[in-house]
PDB file of C-alpha atoms and ligand atoms in Angstrom:
ATOM      1  CA  MET M  25       0.000   0.000   0.000  1.00  0.00           C
ATOM      2  CA  TYR M  26       1.295   3.430  -0.873  1.00  0.00           C
ATOM      3  CA  ARG M  27       1.814   5.612   2.133  1.00  0.00           C
ATOM      4  CA  PHE M  28       2.153   9.354   1.810  1.00  0.00           C
ATOM      5  CA  PRO M  29       5.697   9.895   3.048  1.00  0.00           C
ATOM      6  CA  TYR M  30       4.917  12.819   5.334  1.00  0.00           C
ATOM      7  CA  ASN M  31       2.987  13.184   8.498  1.00  0.00           C
ATOM      8  CA  ALA M  32       1.548  16.304  10.072  1.00  0.00           C
ATOM      9  CA  ARG M  33       4.467  16.730  12.439  1.00  0.00           C
ATOM     10  CA  MET M  34       6.986  16.723   9.574  1.00  0.00           C
ATOM     11  CA  ASN M  35       4.977  19.139   7.476  1.00  0.00           C
ATOM     12  CA  PRO M  36       6.769  22.506   7.664  1.00  0.00           C
ATOM     13  CA  VAL M  37       3.790  24.326   6.156  1.00  0.00           C
ATOM     14  CA  ALA M  38       1.829  26.880   8.075  1.00  0.00           C
ATOM     15  CA  SER M  39      -0.562  28.733   5.800  1.00  0.00           C
ATOM     16  CA  ARG M  40       0.327  32.161   7.223  1.00  0.00           C
ATOM     17  CA  ILE M  41       3.288  33.286   9.296  1.00  0.00           C
ATOM     18  CA  GLY M  42       3.530  36.702  10.928  1.00  0.00           C
ATOM     19  CA  ILE M  43       6.871  38.493  10.766  1.00  0.00           C
ATOM     20  CA  PHE M  44       7.833  41.616  12.697  1.00  0.00           C
ATOM     21  CA  GLY M  45      11.406  42.806  12.359  1.00  0.00           C
ATOM     22  CA  GLY M  46      12.958  45.704  14.210  1.00  0.00           C
ATOM     23  CA  THR M  47      15.869  46.924  16.222  1.00  0.00           C
ATOM     24  CA  PHE M  48      13.869  46.598  19.454  1.00  0.00           C
ATOM     25  CA  ASP M  49      16.314  48.859  21.304  1.00  0.00           C
ATOM     26  CA  PRO M  50      14.414  48.392  23.549  1.00  0.00           C
ATOM     27  CA  ILE M  51      11.176  46.534  22.801  1.00  0.00           C
ATOM     28  CA  HIS M  52       8.225  48.646  23.995  1.00  0.00           C
ATOM     29  CA  TYR M  53       4.486  48.290  24.581  1.00  0.00           C
ATOM     30  CA  GLY M  54       3.806  49.668  21.095  1.00  0.00           C
ATOM     31  CA  HIS M  55       5.693  46.732  19.565  1.00  0.00           C
ATOM     32  CA  LEU M  56       3.748  44.281  21.703  1.00  0.00           C
ATOM     33  CA  ALA M  57       0.391  45.844  20.830  1.00  0.00           C
ATOM     34  CA  LEU M  58       1.262  45.738  17.118  1.00  0.00           C
ATOM     35  CA  ALA M  59       2.393  42.102  17.255  1.00  0.00           C
ATOM     36  CA  ARG M  60      -0.844  41.102  18.999  1.00  0.00           C
ATOM     37  CA  ALA M  61      -2.945  43.107  16.538  1.00  0.00           C
ATOM     38  CA  LEU M  62      -1.157  41.451  13.597  1.00  0.00           C
ATOM     39  CA  ARG M  63      -1.739  38.005  15.085  1.00  0.00           C
ATOM     40  CA  ASP M  64      -5.411  38.701  15.687  1.00  0.00           C
ATOM     41  CA  ALA M  65      -6.237  40.546  12.434  1.00  0.00           C
ATOM     42  CA  PHE M  66      -4.892  37.688  10.287  1.00  0.00           C
ATOM     43  CA  ALA M  67      -5.565  34.791  12.712  1.00  0.00           C
ATOM     44  CA  LEU M  68      -1.874  33.930  12.649  1.00  0.00           C
ATOM     45  CA  PRO M  69      -0.791  30.873  14.603  1.00  0.00           C
ATOM     46  CA  GLU M  70       2.605  32.501  15.051  1.00  0.00           C
ATOM     47  CA  VAL M  71       4.149  35.967  14.833  1.00  0.00           C
ATOM     48  CA  ARG M  72       7.941  36.020  14.887  1.00  0.00           C
ATOM     49  CA  LEU M  73       9.640  39.062  16.289  1.00  0.00           C
ATOM     50  CA  ILE M  74      13.052  39.226  14.662  1.00  0.00           C
ATOM     51  CA  PRO M  75      15.545  41.607  16.265  1.00  0.00           C
ATOM     52  CA  THR M  76      17.992  42.833  13.690  1.00  0.00           C
ATOM     53  CA  GLY M  77      21.702  42.138  14.014  1.00  0.00           C
ATOM     54  CA  LEU M  78      23.598  44.928  12.335  1.00  0.00           C
ATOM     55  CA  PRO M  79      20.929  47.354  11.120  1.00  0.00           C
ATOM     56  CA  PRO M  80      21.701  48.878   7.715  1.00  0.00           C
ATOM     57  CA  HIS M  81      19.679  52.026   8.391  1.00  0.00           C
ATOM     58  CA  ARG M  82      21.217  53.299  11.596  1.00  0.00           C
ATOM     59  CA  ASP M  83      24.294  53.402  13.783  1.00  0.00           C
ATOM     60  CA  THR M  84      25.169  50.246  15.686  1.00  0.00           C
ATOM     61  CA  PRO M  85      23.372  50.468  19.051  1.00  0.00           C
ATOM     62  CA  PRO M  86      25.380  50.170  22.290  1.00  0.00           C
ATOM     63  CA  VAL M  87      23.239  47.268  23.540  1.00  0.00           C
ATOM     64  CA  THR M  88      24.445  44.166  21.716  1.00  0.00           C
ATOM     65  CA  PRO M  89      22.181  42.182  19.379  1.00  0.00           C
ATOM     66  CA  PRO M  90      22.145  39.120  21.709  1.00  0.00           C
ATOM     67  CA  GLN M  91      21.122  41.374  24.611  1.00  0.00           C
ATOM     68  CA  ARG M  92      18.287  42.905  22.578  1.00  0.00           C
ATOM     69  CA  PHE M  93      17.194  39.426  21.509  1.00  0.00           C
ATOM     70  CA  ALA M  94      17.160  38.208  25.116  1.00  0.00           C
ATOM     71  CA  LEU M  95      15.014  41.161  26.178  1.00  0.00           C
ATOM     72  CA  VAL M  96      12.563  40.533  23.330  1.00  0.00           C
ATOM     73  CA  ALA M  97      12.303  36.850  24.290  1.00  0.00           C
ATOM     74  CA  GLN M  98      11.710  37.841  27.910  1.00  0.00           C
ATOM     75  CA  ALA M  99       9.004  40.353  26.937  1.00  0.00           C
ATOM     76  CA  LEU M 100       7.167  37.712  24.868  1.00  0.00           C
ATOM     77  CA  ALA M 101       7.140  35.023  27.550  1.00  0.00           C
ATOM     78  CA  GLY M 102       3.565  33.830  28.031  1.00  0.00           C
ATOM     79  CA  GLU M 103       2.219  35.729  24.988  1.00  0.00           C
ATOM     80  CA  PRO M 104       0.218  33.233  22.893  1.00  0.00           C
ATOM     81  CA  GLY M 105       1.646  32.926  19.391  1.00  0.00           C
ATOM     82  CA  LEU M 106       4.372  35.552  19.777  1.00  0.00           C
ATOM     83  CA  VAL M 107       7.886  34.159  19.497  1.00  0.00           C
ATOM     84  CA  ALA M 108      11.367  35.634  19.300  1.00  0.00           C
ATOM     85  CA  ASP M 109      13.464  34.542  16.327  1.00  0.00           C
ATOM     86  CA  ASP M 110      17.232  34.958  16.562  1.00  0.00           C
ATOM     87  CA  ARG M 111      18.178  34.407  12.911  1.00  0.00           C
ATOM     88  CA  GLU M 112      19.281  38.006  12.317  1.00  0.00           C
ATOM     89  CA  VAL M 113      21.328  38.319  15.491  1.00  0.00           C
ATOM     90  CA  ARG M 114      23.147  35.135  14.483  1.00  0.00           C
ATOM     91  CA  ARG M 115      23.831  36.356  10.944  1.00  0.00           C
ATOM     92  CA  GLN M 116      27.239  37.752  10.060  1.00  0.00           C
ATOM     93  CA  GLY M 117      27.204  41.103   8.319  1.00  0.00           C
ATOM     94  CA  TYR M 118      24.324  43.399   7.514  1.00  0.00           C
ATOM     95  CA  CYS M 119      20.743  42.186   7.731  1.00  0.00           C
ATOM     96  CA  TYR M 120      18.314  43.027   5.002  1.00  0.00           C
ATOM     97  CA  THR M 121      14.613  42.325   5.254  1.00  0.00           C
ATOM     98  CA  ILE M 122      14.496  40.928   1.724  1.00  0.00           C
ATOM     99  CA  ASP M 123      17.051  38.254   2.690  1.00  0.00           C
ATOM    100  CA  THR M 124      15.224  37.352   5.896  1.00  0.00           C
ATOM    101  CA  LEU M 125      11.903  37.024   4.085  1.00  0.00           C
ATOM    102  CA  ALA M 126      13.522  34.862   1.387  1.00  0.00           C
ATOM    103  CA  GLU M 127      15.031  32.624   4.045  1.00  0.00           C
ATOM    104  CA  LEU M 128      11.707  32.216   5.834  1.00  0.00           C
ATOM    105  CA  GLN M 129       9.900  31.552   2.571  1.00  0.00           C
ATOM    106  CA  ALA M 130      12.422  28.835   1.707  1.00  0.00           C
ATOM    107  CA  GLU M 131      11.766  27.219   5.088  1.00  0.00           C
ATOM    108  CA  HIS M 132       7.987  27.438   4.618  1.00  0.00           C
ATOM    109  CA  PRO M 133       7.492  27.209   0.855  1.00  0.00           C
ATOM    110  CA  ARG M 134       3.693  27.341   0.888  1.00  0.00           C
ATOM    111  CA  ALA M 135       3.184  29.911   3.613  1.00  0.00           C
ATOM    112  CA  VAL M 136       2.141  33.501   3.049  1.00  0.00           C
ATOM    113  CA  LEU M 137       4.522  35.719   5.002  1.00  0.00           C
ATOM    114  CA  VAL M 138       2.431  38.421   6.633  1.00  0.00           C
ATOM    115  CA  TRP M 139       4.986  41.020   7.622  1.00  0.00           C
ATOM    116  CA  LEU M 140       4.570  44.162   9.611  1.00  0.00           C
ATOM    117  CA  ILE M 141       6.208  47.501   9.037  1.00  0.00           C
ATOM    118  CA  GLY M 142       5.644  50.810  10.849  1.00  0.00           C
ATOM    119  CA  GLY M 143       4.303  53.769   8.923  1.00  0.00           C
ATOM    120  CA  ASP M 144       7.578  55.675   9.356  1.00  0.00           C
ATOM    121  CA  SER M 145       9.485  52.780   7.815  1.00  0.00           C
ATOM    122  CA  PHE M 146       6.943  52.425   5.017  1.00  0.00           C
ATOM    123  CA  LEU M 147       7.397  56.075   4.078  1.00  0.00           C
ATOM    124  CA  ASN M 148      11.124  55.307   3.645  1.00  0.00           C
ATOM    125  CA  LEU M 149      10.667  51.967   1.928  1.00  0.00           C
ATOM    126  CA  LYS M 150      12.420  53.136  -1.226  1.00  0.00           C
ATOM    127  CA  THR M 151      15.676  53.362   0.731  1.00  0.00           C
ATOM    128  CA  TRP M 152      15.399  49.635   1.548  1.00  0.00           C
ATOM    129  CA  ARG M 153      17.381  47.071  -0.389  1.00  0.00           C
ATOM    130  CA  ARG M 154      15.459  45.722  -3.424  1.00  0.00           C
ATOM    131  CA  TRP M 155      12.277  47.487  -2.323  1.00  0.00           C
ATOM    132  CA  PRO M 156      10.133  46.548  -5.347  1.00  0.00           C
ATOM    133  CA  GLU M 157      10.793  42.897  -4.528  1.00  0.00           C
ATOM    134  CA  LEU M 158       9.758  43.535  -0.943  1.00  0.00           C
ATOM    135  CA  LEU M 159       6.282  44.403  -2.227  1.00  0.00           C
ATOM    136  CA  GLU M 160       6.062  40.916  -3.726  1.00  0.00           C
ATOM    137  CA  ALA M 161       7.752  38.982  -0.936  1.00  0.00           C
ATOM    138  CA  GLY M 162       4.703  38.648   1.266  1.00  0.00           C
ATOM    139  CA  HIS M 163       1.602  40.427   2.488  1.00  0.00           C
ATOM    140  CA  MET M 164       2.864  43.736   3.842  1.00  0.00           C
ATOM    141  CA  VAL M 165       0.990  45.180   6.776  1.00  0.00           C
ATOM    142  CA  VAL M 166       1.520  48.847   7.618  1.00  0.00           C
ATOM    143  CA  ALA M 167       0.981  50.217  11.125  1.00  0.00           C
ATOM    144  CA  ALA M 168       0.096  53.893  11.294  1.00  0.00           C
ATOM    145  CA  ARG M 169       2.375  55.821  13.622  1.00  0.00           C
ATOM    146  CA  PRO M 170       1.944  59.178  15.351  1.00  0.00           C
ATOM    147  CA  GLY M 171       3.623  61.943  13.358  1.00  0.00           C
ATOM    148  CA  PHE M 172       3.886  59.993  10.106  1.00  0.00           C
ATOM    149  CA  ASP M 173       1.304  60.682   7.430  1.00  0.00           C
ATOM    150  CA  LEU M 174       0.927  58.104   4.682  1.00  0.00           C
ATOM    151  CA  ALA M 175      -0.157  60.992   2.446  1.00  0.00           C
ATOM    152  CA  GLY M 176       3.580  61.715   2.299  1.00  0.00           C
ATOM    153  CA  LEU M 177       4.347  58.515   0.372  1.00  0.00           C
ATOM    154  CA  PRO M 178       6.393  59.008  -2.788  1.00  0.00           C
ATOM    155  CA  ALA M 179       4.121  58.879  -5.854  1.00  0.00           C
ATOM    156  CA  ASP M 180       5.248  55.488  -7.166  1.00  0.00           C
ATOM    157  CA  LEU M 181       4.920  53.847  -3.761  1.00  0.00           C
ATOM    158  CA  ALA M 182       1.502  55.464  -3.237  1.00  0.00           C
ATOM    159  CA  GLU M 183       0.423  54.022  -6.574  1.00  0.00           C
ATOM    160  CA  GLN M 184       1.540  50.543  -5.521  1.00  0.00           C
ATOM    161  CA  PHE M 185      -0.270  50.977  -2.246  1.00  0.00           C
ATOM    162  CA  VAL M 186      -3.533  51.797  -4.009  1.00  0.00           C
ATOM    163  CA  ILE M 187      -3.204  48.871  -6.425  1.00  0.00           C
ATOM    164  CA  ARG M 188      -2.375  46.368  -3.711  1.00  0.00           C
ATOM    165  CA  ALA M 189      -4.470  47.518  -0.738  1.00  0.00           C
ATOM    166  CA  VAL M 190      -6.895  45.052   0.859  1.00  0.00           C
ATOM    167  CA  LEU M 191      -8.584  44.974   4.224  1.00  0.00           C
ATOM    168  CA  PRO M 192      -6.662  42.878   6.749  1.00  0.00           C
ATOM    169  CA  SER M 193      -8.243  39.482   7.381  1.00  0.00           C
ATOM    170  CA  PRO M 194      -7.299  35.809   7.274  1.00  0.00           C
ATOM    171  CA  GLU M 195      -9.087  35.506   3.925  1.00  0.00           C
ATOM    172  CA  THR M 196      -7.244  38.372   2.208  1.00  0.00           C
ATOM    173  CA  ALA M 197      -3.737  37.231   3.222  1.00  0.00           C
ATOM    174  CA  GLU M 198      -1.876  36.938  -0.068  1.00  0.00           C
ATOM    175  CA  LYS M 199       1.555  37.667  -1.459  1.00  0.00           C
ATOM    176  CA  GLY M 200       1.786  41.078  -3.071  1.00  0.00           C
ATOM    177  CA  LYS M 201      -1.034  42.656  -1.056  1.00  0.00           C
ATOM    178  CA  ILE M 202      -0.782  45.529   1.420  1.00  0.00           C
ATOM    179  CA  SER M 203      -3.029  46.253   4.399  1.00  0.00           C
ATOM    180  CA  VAL M 204      -3.144  48.860   7.104  1.00  0.00           C
ATOM    181  CA  LEU M 205      -3.368  47.397  10.586  1.00  0.00           C
ATOM    182  CA  PRO M 206      -6.483  48.583  12.437  1.00  0.00           C
ATOM    183  CA  THR M 207      -4.861  49.814  15.642  1.00  0.00           C
ATOM    184  CA  PRO M 208      -5.131  53.121  17.440  1.00  0.00           C
ATOM    185  CA  LEU M 209      -2.032  55.309  17.154  1.00  0.00           C
ATOM    186  CA  LEU M 210       0.489  54.030  19.678  1.00  0.00           C
ATOM    187  CA  PRO M 211       2.645  56.760  21.196  1.00  0.00           C
ATOM    188  CA  TYR M 212       5.714  54.642  21.953  1.00  0.00           C
ATOM    189  CA  SER M 213       9.201  54.895  20.499  1.00  0.00           C
ATOM    190  CA  SER M 214      12.497  53.289  21.419  1.00  0.00           C
ATOM    191  CA  THR M 215      14.316  56.566  20.704  1.00  0.00           C
ATOM    192  CA  ASP M 216      12.068  58.321  23.218  1.00  0.00           C
ATOM    193  CA  ILE M 217      12.629  55.562  25.795  1.00  0.00           C
ATOM    194  CA  ARG M 218      16.418  55.764  25.400  1.00  0.00           C
ATOM    195  CA  ALA M 219      16.265  59.549  25.816  1.00  0.00           C
ATOM    196  CA  ARG M 220      14.175  59.190  28.976  1.00  0.00           C
ATOM    197  CA  LEU M 221      16.573  56.602  30.380  1.00  0.00           C
ATOM    198  CA  ALA M 222      19.483  58.948  29.683  1.00  0.00           C
ATOM    199  CA  ARG M 223      17.655  61.599  31.730  1.00  0.00           C
ATOM    200  CA  GLY M 224      17.123  59.112  34.548  1.00  0.00           C
ATOM    201  CA  GLU M 225      13.345  58.955  34.079  1.00  0.00           C
ATOM    202  CA  ASP M 226      11.083  56.009  34.934  1.00  0.00           C
ATOM    203  CA  VAL M 227      10.080  54.115  31.763  1.00  0.00           C
ATOM    204  CA  THR M 228       8.110  51.254  33.294  1.00  0.00           C
ATOM    205  CA  ALA M 229       4.878  52.480  31.663  1.00  0.00           C
ATOM    206  CA  LEU M 230       6.536  52.378  28.235  1.00  0.00           C
ATOM    207  CA  THR M 231       8.515  49.145  28.095  1.00  0.00           C
ATOM    208  CA  PRO M 232       8.274  45.769  29.784  1.00  0.00           C
ATOM    209  CA  VAL M 233      12.062  45.340  30.009  1.00  0.00           C
TER     210      VAL M 233
HETATM  211  P1  ATP K 309      13.571  53.891  17.159  1.00  0.00           P
HETATM  212  O1  ATP K 309      12.802  54.993  17.809  1.00  0.00           O
HETATM  213  O2  ATP K 309      14.874  53.579  17.816  1.00  0.00           O
HETATM  214  O3  ATP K 309      13.648  54.023  15.658  1.00  0.00           O
HETATM  215  P2  ATP K 309      11.239  52.208  17.135  1.00  0.00           P
HETATM  216  O4  ATP K 309      10.395  52.598  18.279  1.00  0.00           O
HETATM  217  O5  ATP K 309      10.847  52.682  15.773  1.00  0.00           O
HETATM  218  O6  ATP K 309      12.748  52.569  17.426  1.00  0.00           O
HETATM  219  P3  ATP K 309      12.001  49.698  16.023  1.00  0.00           P
HETATM  220  O7  ATP K 309      12.497  48.491  16.712  1.00  0.00           O
HETATM  221  O8  ATP K 309      12.924  50.429  15.146  1.00  0.00           O
HETATM  222  O9  ATP K 309      11.398  50.660  17.170  1.00  0.00           O
HETATM  223  O10 ATP K 309      10.661  49.364  15.264  1.00  0.00           O
HETATM  224  C1  ATP K 309      10.423  48.169  14.585  1.00  0.00           C
HETATM  225  C2  ATP K 309       9.250  48.407  13.652  1.00  0.00           C
HETATM  226  O11 ATP K 309       8.111  48.778  14.420  1.00  0.00           O
HETATM  227  C3  ATP K 309       9.486  49.522  12.636  1.00  0.00           C
HETATM  228  O12 ATP K 309       8.889  49.133  11.408  1.00  0.00           O
HETATM  229  C4  ATP K 309       8.751  50.693  13.260  1.00  0.00           C
HETATM  230  O13 ATP K 309       8.293  51.572  12.261  1.00  0.00           O
HETATM  231  C5  ATP K 309       7.594  50.000  13.959  1.00  0.00           C
HETATM  232  N1  ATP K 309       7.129  50.744  15.117  1.00  0.00           N
HETATM  233  C6  ATP K 309       7.786  50.924  16.275  1.00  0.00           C
HETATM  234  N2  ATP K 309       7.045  51.633  17.143  1.00  0.00           N
HETATM  235  C7  ATP K 309       5.884  51.901  16.513  1.00  0.00           C
HETATM  236  C8  ATP K 309       4.684  52.624  16.881  1.00  0.00           C
HETATM  237  N3  ATP K 309       4.577  53.212  18.077  1.00  0.00           N
HETATM  238  N4  ATP K 309       3.692  52.697  15.967  1.00  0.00           N
HETATM  239  C9  ATP K 309       3.815  52.102  14.748  1.00  0.00           C
HETATM  240  N5  ATP K 309       4.912  51.419  14.345  1.00  0.00           N
HETATM  241  C10 ATP K 309       5.932  51.323  15.207  1.00  0.00           C
END
């Protein structure tokens, strides 16, 4: 009798995987709220928070990548479906989102990668490596951010946004689409937290770490 050579445990396929990359220097309650909202809007069994190793867009932070990873893992403990992924902190050299998405897609060939990006980052997407390919690499989900108006998108990116926009839901998750995450504006920023820490202020209402 022919037996299908795979069983459910071996099957690496999840139909949708949530991805949330960032410096997380440090992780804050805005990040956590966004990761939960992504999970819930697309019914994702798993959202991976991926702290970057050497970020291409900014100076190397004083807290080391393994330390930032450890703090992210600690902040996610007990959060259903939210997991820390250390692939970028283990990688030698610069980390580019396009490479990370390609790696994840190769590991999960049939999954739709539902990946989150803040509105400030989306406005700058054209500075990202191979940005047109990023639009095709998964379902991009944009989180609005205080102070950043998507009306300021460059014309060609705005055009892509209009062509690709769909409401966020498990049914609309598809490569090449873009959605805006339905969250309230979240007034948290790692830069602000670092500045407060430098002034000796209490940041316990802003970050779990
Ligand atoms: P920094 O202030 O140091 O730039 P950050 O608060 O933006 O840090 P990152 O780790 O760089 O934190 O953010 C990871 C991703 O999350 C980015 O795409 C960023 O745009 C997004 N993001 C972070 N905070 C918010 C927020 N409050 N609202 C919406 N998006 C956010």
